Tab-separated table of C-alpha atoms and ligand atoms in Angstrom:
chain	number	residue	atom	x	y	z
A	1	MET	CA	92.467	107.951	81.823
A	2	ASN	CA	95.371	105.694	80.214
A	3	THR	CA	98.973	105.267	81.304
A	4	LYS	CA	101.050	108.550	79.789
A	5	SER	CA	97.949	110.458	81.334
A	6	ILE	CA	99.095	108.850	84.777
A	7	PHE	CA	103.002	109.122	84.595
A	8	ASN	CA	102.225	112.717	83.411
A	9	PHE	CA	100.173	113.248	86.731
A	10	ILE	CA	101.618	111.506	88.915
A	11	ARG	CA	104.964	113.076	87.773
A	12	SER	CA	103.336	116.862	88.170
A	13	PHE	CA	102.143	116.847	91.373
A	14	HIS	CA	102.667	114.062	92.980
A	15	LEU	CA	106.234	113.134	93.603
A	16	LYS	CA	106.785	114.095	97.110
A	17	PHE	CA	103.448	112.450	98.379
A	18	PHE	CA	104.460	109.313	96.828
A	19	LEU	CA	108.195	109.559	97.853
A	20	LYS	CA	106.480	109.203	101.195
A	21	ASP	CA	105.380	106.449	101.138
A	22	PHE	CA	106.819	103.835	98.749
A	23	PRO	CA	110.494	101.844	100.589
A	24	ASP	CA	114.006	102.881	99.765
A	25	ASN	CA	114.366	98.890	98.627
A	26	ILE	CA	111.861	97.503	95.790
A	27	ALA	CA	112.905	94.355	93.696
A	28	ILE	CA	110.162	94.235	90.890
A	29	TYR	CA	109.766	90.455	89.196
A	30	PHE	CA	107.991	90.567	85.520
A	31	HIS	CA	106.143	88.102	84.158
A	32	ASN	CA	106.361	88.249	80.213
A	33	ILE	CA	105.611	91.610	79.176
A	34	GLU	CA	103.731	91.986	75.260
A	35	SER	CA	105.852	93.732	72.727
A	36	ASN	CA	102.585	96.668	73.399
A	37	ARG	CA	103.290	97.349	76.979
A	38	PHE	CA	106.932	97.684	76.261
A	39	ASN	CA	106.347	101.704	76.088
A	40	ASP	CA	104.824	101.233	79.914
A	41	PHE	CA	107.299	98.892	81.492
A	42	ILE	CA	110.167	101.212	80.636
A	43	ASP	CA	107.797	104.480	81.996
A	44	ILE	CA	107.895	102.114	85.404
A	45	LEU	CA	111.276	102.412	86.706
A	46	LYS	CA	111.335	106.505	84.909
A	47	PHE	CA	108.800	106.585	87.013
A	48	PHE	CA	111.924	105.262	89.662
A	49	ASN	CA	114.646	107.721	88.347
A	50	ASP	CA	112.823	110.639	88.792
A	51	LEU	CA	112.097	109.165	92.639
A	52	ASN	CA	115.761	108.684	93.451
A	53	TYR	CA	115.961	105.667	92.399
A	54	LYS	CA	119.064	103.598	91.448
A	55	ILE	CA	118.679	100.383	89.316
A	56	VAL	CA	120.944	98.075	90.908
A	57	ASP	CA	121.547	93.959	90.682
A	58	PRO	CA	121.121	91.689	93.313
A	59	SER	CA	124.712	91.634	94.944
A	60	SER	CA	123.798	95.891	95.490
A	61	TYR	CA	120.184	96.256	95.876
A	62	VAL	CA	121.471	93.465	99.521
A	63	LYS	CA	124.083	95.172	101.192
A	64	LYS	CA	123.147	97.431	104.339
A	65	ASP	CA	123.335	101.000	102.944
A	66	ASN	CA	120.183	103.775	103.420
A	67	LYS	CA	120.667	103.983	99.511
A	68	LYS	CA	116.900	104.299	97.157
A	69	LYS	CA	117.456	100.589	94.923
A	70	LEU	CA	115.089	99.623	92.823
A	71	PHE	CA	115.879	95.929	91.320
A	72	ILE	CA	114.055	94.465	88.730
A	73	SER	CA	113.451	90.501	87.342
A	74	PHE	CA	112.487	88.306	85.671
A	75	ASP	CA	111.913	84.444	85.827
A	76	ASP	CA	111.142	82.128	82.902
A	77	ASN	CA	112.866	81.855	80.208
A	78	TYR	CA	110.213	83.654	77.726
A	79	TYR	CA	110.894	84.757	73.818
A	80	ASN	CA	109.648	88.148	73.993
A	81	TRP	CA	113.422	88.777	76.823
A	82	ILE	CA	115.513	89.103	74.016
A	83	LYS	CA	113.494	92.337	72.684
A	84	ILE	CA	113.489	93.442	76.648
A	85	SER	CA	117.139	92.783	76.599
A	86	GLU	CA	118.167	94.900	73.877
A	87	LEU	CA	115.518	97.637	75.128
A	88	LEU	CA	116.559	97.584	78.649
A	89	ALA	CA	120.510	98.037	77.189
A	90	LYS	CA	119.748	101.064	75.490
A	91	ASN	CA	117.685	103.159	78.914
A	92	ASP	CA	121.190	102.200	80.549
A	93	PHE	CA	119.417	99.930	82.584
A	94	LYS	CA	120.276	96.299	84.817
A	95	ALA	CA	118.492	94.029	85.115
A	96	THR	CA	118.891	89.996	87.110
A	97	PHE	CA	116.944	86.926	84.675
A	98	TYR	CA	116.482	83.760	86.538
A	99	THR	CA	116.913	80.876	83.243
A	100	ASN	CA	115.870	77.446	83.656
A	101	SER	CA	118.305	75.520	81.456
A	102	GLY	CA	117.102	73.250	81.136
A	103	ALA	CA	113.840	75.323	79.225
A	104	PHE	CA	115.832	76.851	75.676
A	105	SER	CA	114.558	76.027	72.454
A	106	ASP	CA	117.471	74.969	70.758
A	107	ILE	CA	117.005	71.123	73.145
A	108	ALA	CA	113.378	71.696	74.634
A	109	THR	CA	111.440	69.266	72.701
A	110	LYS	CA	108.162	71.124	71.659
A	111	GLU	CA	106.124	68.205	74.339
A	112	TYR	CA	108.433	69.647	77.050
A	113	LEU	CA	107.828	73.317	76.393
A	114	ASN	CA	103.646	72.188	77.238
A	115	ASP	CA	104.168	70.828	79.659
A	116	TYR	CA	107.273	74.153	81.261
A	117	PHE	CA	104.819	76.357	80.006
A	118	ASN	CA	101.485	74.223	81.582
A	119	ARG	CA	103.529	74.178	85.110
A	120	ILE	CA	104.334	78.166	84.582
A	121	ASN	CA	100.555	78.897	84.241
A	122	TYR	CA	101.670	80.239	80.813
A	123	LYS	CA	99.144	80.340	77.949
A	124	LYS	CA	100.139	83.323	75.319
A	125	ASP	CA	103.551	82.658	73.457
A	126	LEU	CA	104.861	78.974	74.210
A	127	ARG	CA	107.979	79.845	72.954
A	128	THR	CA	111.409	80.060	74.936
A	129	ILE	CA	115.383	81.755	74.341
A	130	SER	CA	118.111	79.183	72.797
A	131	LYS	CA	121.170	79.710	74.706
A	132	ASN	CA	122.887	82.305	71.641
A	133	HIS	CA	120.125	84.283	73.606
A	134	LEU	CA	121.074	84.041	77.116
A	135	ILE	CA	124.347	84.934	75.822
A	136	THR	CA	123.257	88.296	73.776
A	137	ILE	CA	121.380	88.914	77.245
A	138	TYR	CA	124.597	88.273	79.458
A	139	LYS	CA	126.929	89.376	77.193
A	140	ASP	CA	125.721	92.365	74.143
A	141	HIS	CA	123.114	93.725	77.055
A	142	ASN	CA	124.982	93.993	80.171
A	143	HIS	CA	123.054	91.811	82.262
A	144	ILE	CA	122.161	89.462	85.406
A	145	ILE	CA	122.192	85.995	84.655
A	146	GLY	CA	120.326	84.224	87.833
A	147	GLY	CA	119.456	80.451	88.805
A	148	HIS	CA	115.634	79.428	88.256
A	149	THR	CA	116.621	75.412	88.780
A	150	VAL	CA	116.747	73.379	85.589
A	151	ASN	CA	112.564	72.091	84.737
A	152	HIS	CA	111.132	74.799	87.703
A	153	PHE	CA	109.629	72.290	89.396
A	154	ASN	CA	107.811	72.594	93.105
A	155	LEU	CA	111.294	72.361	94.800
A	156	ASN	CA	109.029	70.756	98.205
A	157	GLY	CA	107.709	68.566	95.809
A	158	ILE	CA	110.130	66.597	94.678
A	159	LYS	CA	112.868	64.306	96.819
A	160	TYR	CA	115.770	66.809	98.307
A	161	GLN	CA	118.469	64.811	96.284
A	162	ASN	CA	115.365	65.347	93.161
A	163	ALA	CA	115.303	69.890	94.412
A	164	ILE	CA	119.016	69.500	94.959
A	165	ASN	CA	120.319	68.597	91.374
A	166	GLU	CA	117.929	71.378	90.305
A	167	ILE	CA	119.640	73.588	91.803
A	168	TYR	CA	123.493	72.049	90.739
A	169	GLU	CA	123.545	71.152	87.367
A	170	ASN	CA	121.264	74.540	87.047
A	171	LYS	CA	123.586	76.197	87.621
A	172	ILE	CA	126.731	74.314	86.240
A	173	HIS	CA	124.721	74.751	82.578
A	174	LEU	CA	124.110	78.611	82.192
A	175	GLU	CA	128.084	78.899	83.681
A	176	GLU	CA	128.583	76.929	81.549
A	177	ILE	CA	126.941	78.611	78.920
A	178	ILE	CA	127.994	82.248	79.400
A	179	ASN	CA	130.835	80.689	80.198
A	180	HIS	CA	130.954	82.983	84.207
A	181	PRO	CA	130.111	82.328	87.721
A	182	ILE	CA	125.730	83.070	88.700
A	183	TYR	CA	125.938	84.121	91.439
A	184	HIS	CA	121.947	84.519	92.288
A	185	PHE	CA	119.325	82.375	92.093
A	186	SER	CA	115.555	82.152	91.989
A	187	TYR	CA	113.293	79.759	93.402
A	188	PRO	CA	110.530	78.468	91.172
A	189	PHE	CA	106.431	79.511	92.412
A	190	GLY	CA	108.514	82.201	94.777
A	191	MET	CA	106.559	81.307	97.842
A	192	ARG	CA	107.700	80.886	100.851
A	193	ARG	CA	105.905	77.224	100.934
A	194	TYR	CA	107.408	76.161	98.226
A	195	PHE	CA	110.936	75.911	99.156
A	196	ASN	CA	112.862	75.224	103.199
A	197	GLU	CA	115.761	75.919	105.347
A	198	ASN	CA	117.741	73.044	104.225
A	199	LEU	CA	117.739	73.722	99.927
A	200	ARG	CA	118.638	77.208	101.812
A	201	ASN	CA	121.247	76.091	102.799
A	202	TYR	CA	122.437	74.403	100.362
A	203	CYS	CA	122.301	77.267	97.898
A	204	LYS	CA	125.136	79.368	100.083
A	205	GLU	CA	127.259	75.986	100.181
A	206	ILE	CA	127.089	75.338	96.471
A	207	ASN	CA	128.260	79.594	96.667
A	208	TYR	CA	124.486	81.204	95.391
A	209	LYS	CA	124.999	84.776	97.058
A	210	THR	CA	121.002	85.805	96.689
A	211	VAL	CA	118.259	84.045	96.673
A	212	CYS	CA	114.667	85.497	95.451
A	213	ASN	CA	111.486	84.838	96.305
A	214	ALA	CA	107.622	85.987	94.815
A	215	ILE	CA	106.500	87.381	98.326
A	216	PRO	CA	104.264	89.906	97.707
A	217	GLY	CA	103.577	92.176	100.792
A	218	GLN	CA	107.663	92.112	102.392
A	219	LEU	CA	109.493	95.447	100.832
A	220	PHE	CA	109.782	97.165	104.472
A	221	ASN	CA	110.776	93.899	105.723
A	222	LYS	CA	114.938	94.881	105.953
A	223	ILE	CA	117.220	93.581	103.837
A	224	HIS	CA	118.669	90.849	104.190
A	225	ASN	CA	122.701	89.482	103.623
A	226	TYR	CA	121.254	86.410	101.197
A	227	ASP	CA	117.256	86.816	100.876
A	228	ILE	CA	115.359	89.096	98.328
A	229	TYR	CA	111.649	89.439	98.691
A	230	ARG	CA	109.879	90.497	95.786
A	231	THR	CA	106.999	92.186	94.609
A	232	MET	CA	105.759	91.733	91.492
A	233	TRP	CA	104.028	93.985	88.711
A	234	ASP	CA	100.487	93.133	87.122
A	235	PHE	CA	100.202	94.657	84.172
A	236	ASN	CA	96.690	93.487	83.893
A	237	ILE	CA	95.806	95.662	86.614
A	238	ASP	CA	96.531	99.678	86.386
A	239	PHE	CA	99.342	101.918	87.625
A	240	ILE	CA	97.907	102.661	90.297
A	241	SER	CA	96.777	98.861	92.224
A	242	ASN	CA	100.414	98.542	91.033
A	243	LEU	CA	101.658	101.138	93.173
A	244	ASN	CA	99.320	100.985	95.828
A	245	ASN	CA	100.914	97.075	95.991
A	246	ILE	CA	104.821	98.358	96.556
A	247	LYS	CA	103.972	100.380	99.787
A	248	VAL	CA	101.682	97.350	100.931
A	249	ASP	CA	103.459	95.694	104.565
A	250	GLY	CA	102.479	93.263	104.894
A	251	ARG	CA	104.581	92.316	107.472
A	252	LEU	CA	102.482	91.517	110.942
A	253	PHE	CA	99.716	89.760	108.825
A	254	HIS	CA	102.433	87.809	106.949
A	255	ASN	CA	103.787	87.185	111.073
A	256	LEU	CA	100.259	86.089	111.862
A	257	PHE	CA	98.465	84.656	108.915
A	258	GLN	CA	101.488	82.764	107.011
A	259	LYS	CA	99.528	84.502	103.597
A	260	SER	CA	100.330	87.179	101.628
A	261	PRO	CA	98.080	90.249	102.129
A	262	ILE	CA	97.893	90.856	98.221
A	263	GLY	CA	94.928	89.459	95.665
B	301	LIG	ZN1	109.901	80.694	87.452
């Protein structure tokens, strides 16, 4: 069954069934989306729209209310962000783009970008957006820009002072570029072991309003005022498997084993 017919199948017969099992608040992050998956991507968002999820910014997402909310985000400066952000805007969807200020195409050397994509373990399209692209994503496509550190290092693997510089300089630089305060942060690599309480407090001190992680299976966690638990959408696995990942309630598992219940 191809993706389209799966969507139709689900839309026509299974809406109620699916509705029952999803958490009310769903935060998904995407890696790069190749252009041949753009239609699938929009279909995914429409699928949740059909289930009455409203696509929101991070501030609305962490508000305590009984609304069904979907928070969509991207990390890591991929060149395709230009197309993705435009496509989202055309469909009236808002997303948050967590950006590394060291990896813009107009300031980073080829060598730097090779190291960068090695760090994030991505091997396909080794291009990144420029500063002007970021302005377009923010101003013309009307999305939210978030911080993601300067260089995408493991913040727990470097000295505390260096880690806070990574966070602070990134925020300041992005604010200069888009000429607007940056309120939302996601830390590199996303799992619990790559961040700590001191850094979380530091983010609060410099006026970050939310901090995103990438700890899967935690969408049933009560919304905290500050932390956003995100689950990855993986285009290498099928649609149903991704939906099942969203439905995993890994709270107990995680507390017992400090490990992800997914993959
Ligand atoms: Zn990242």
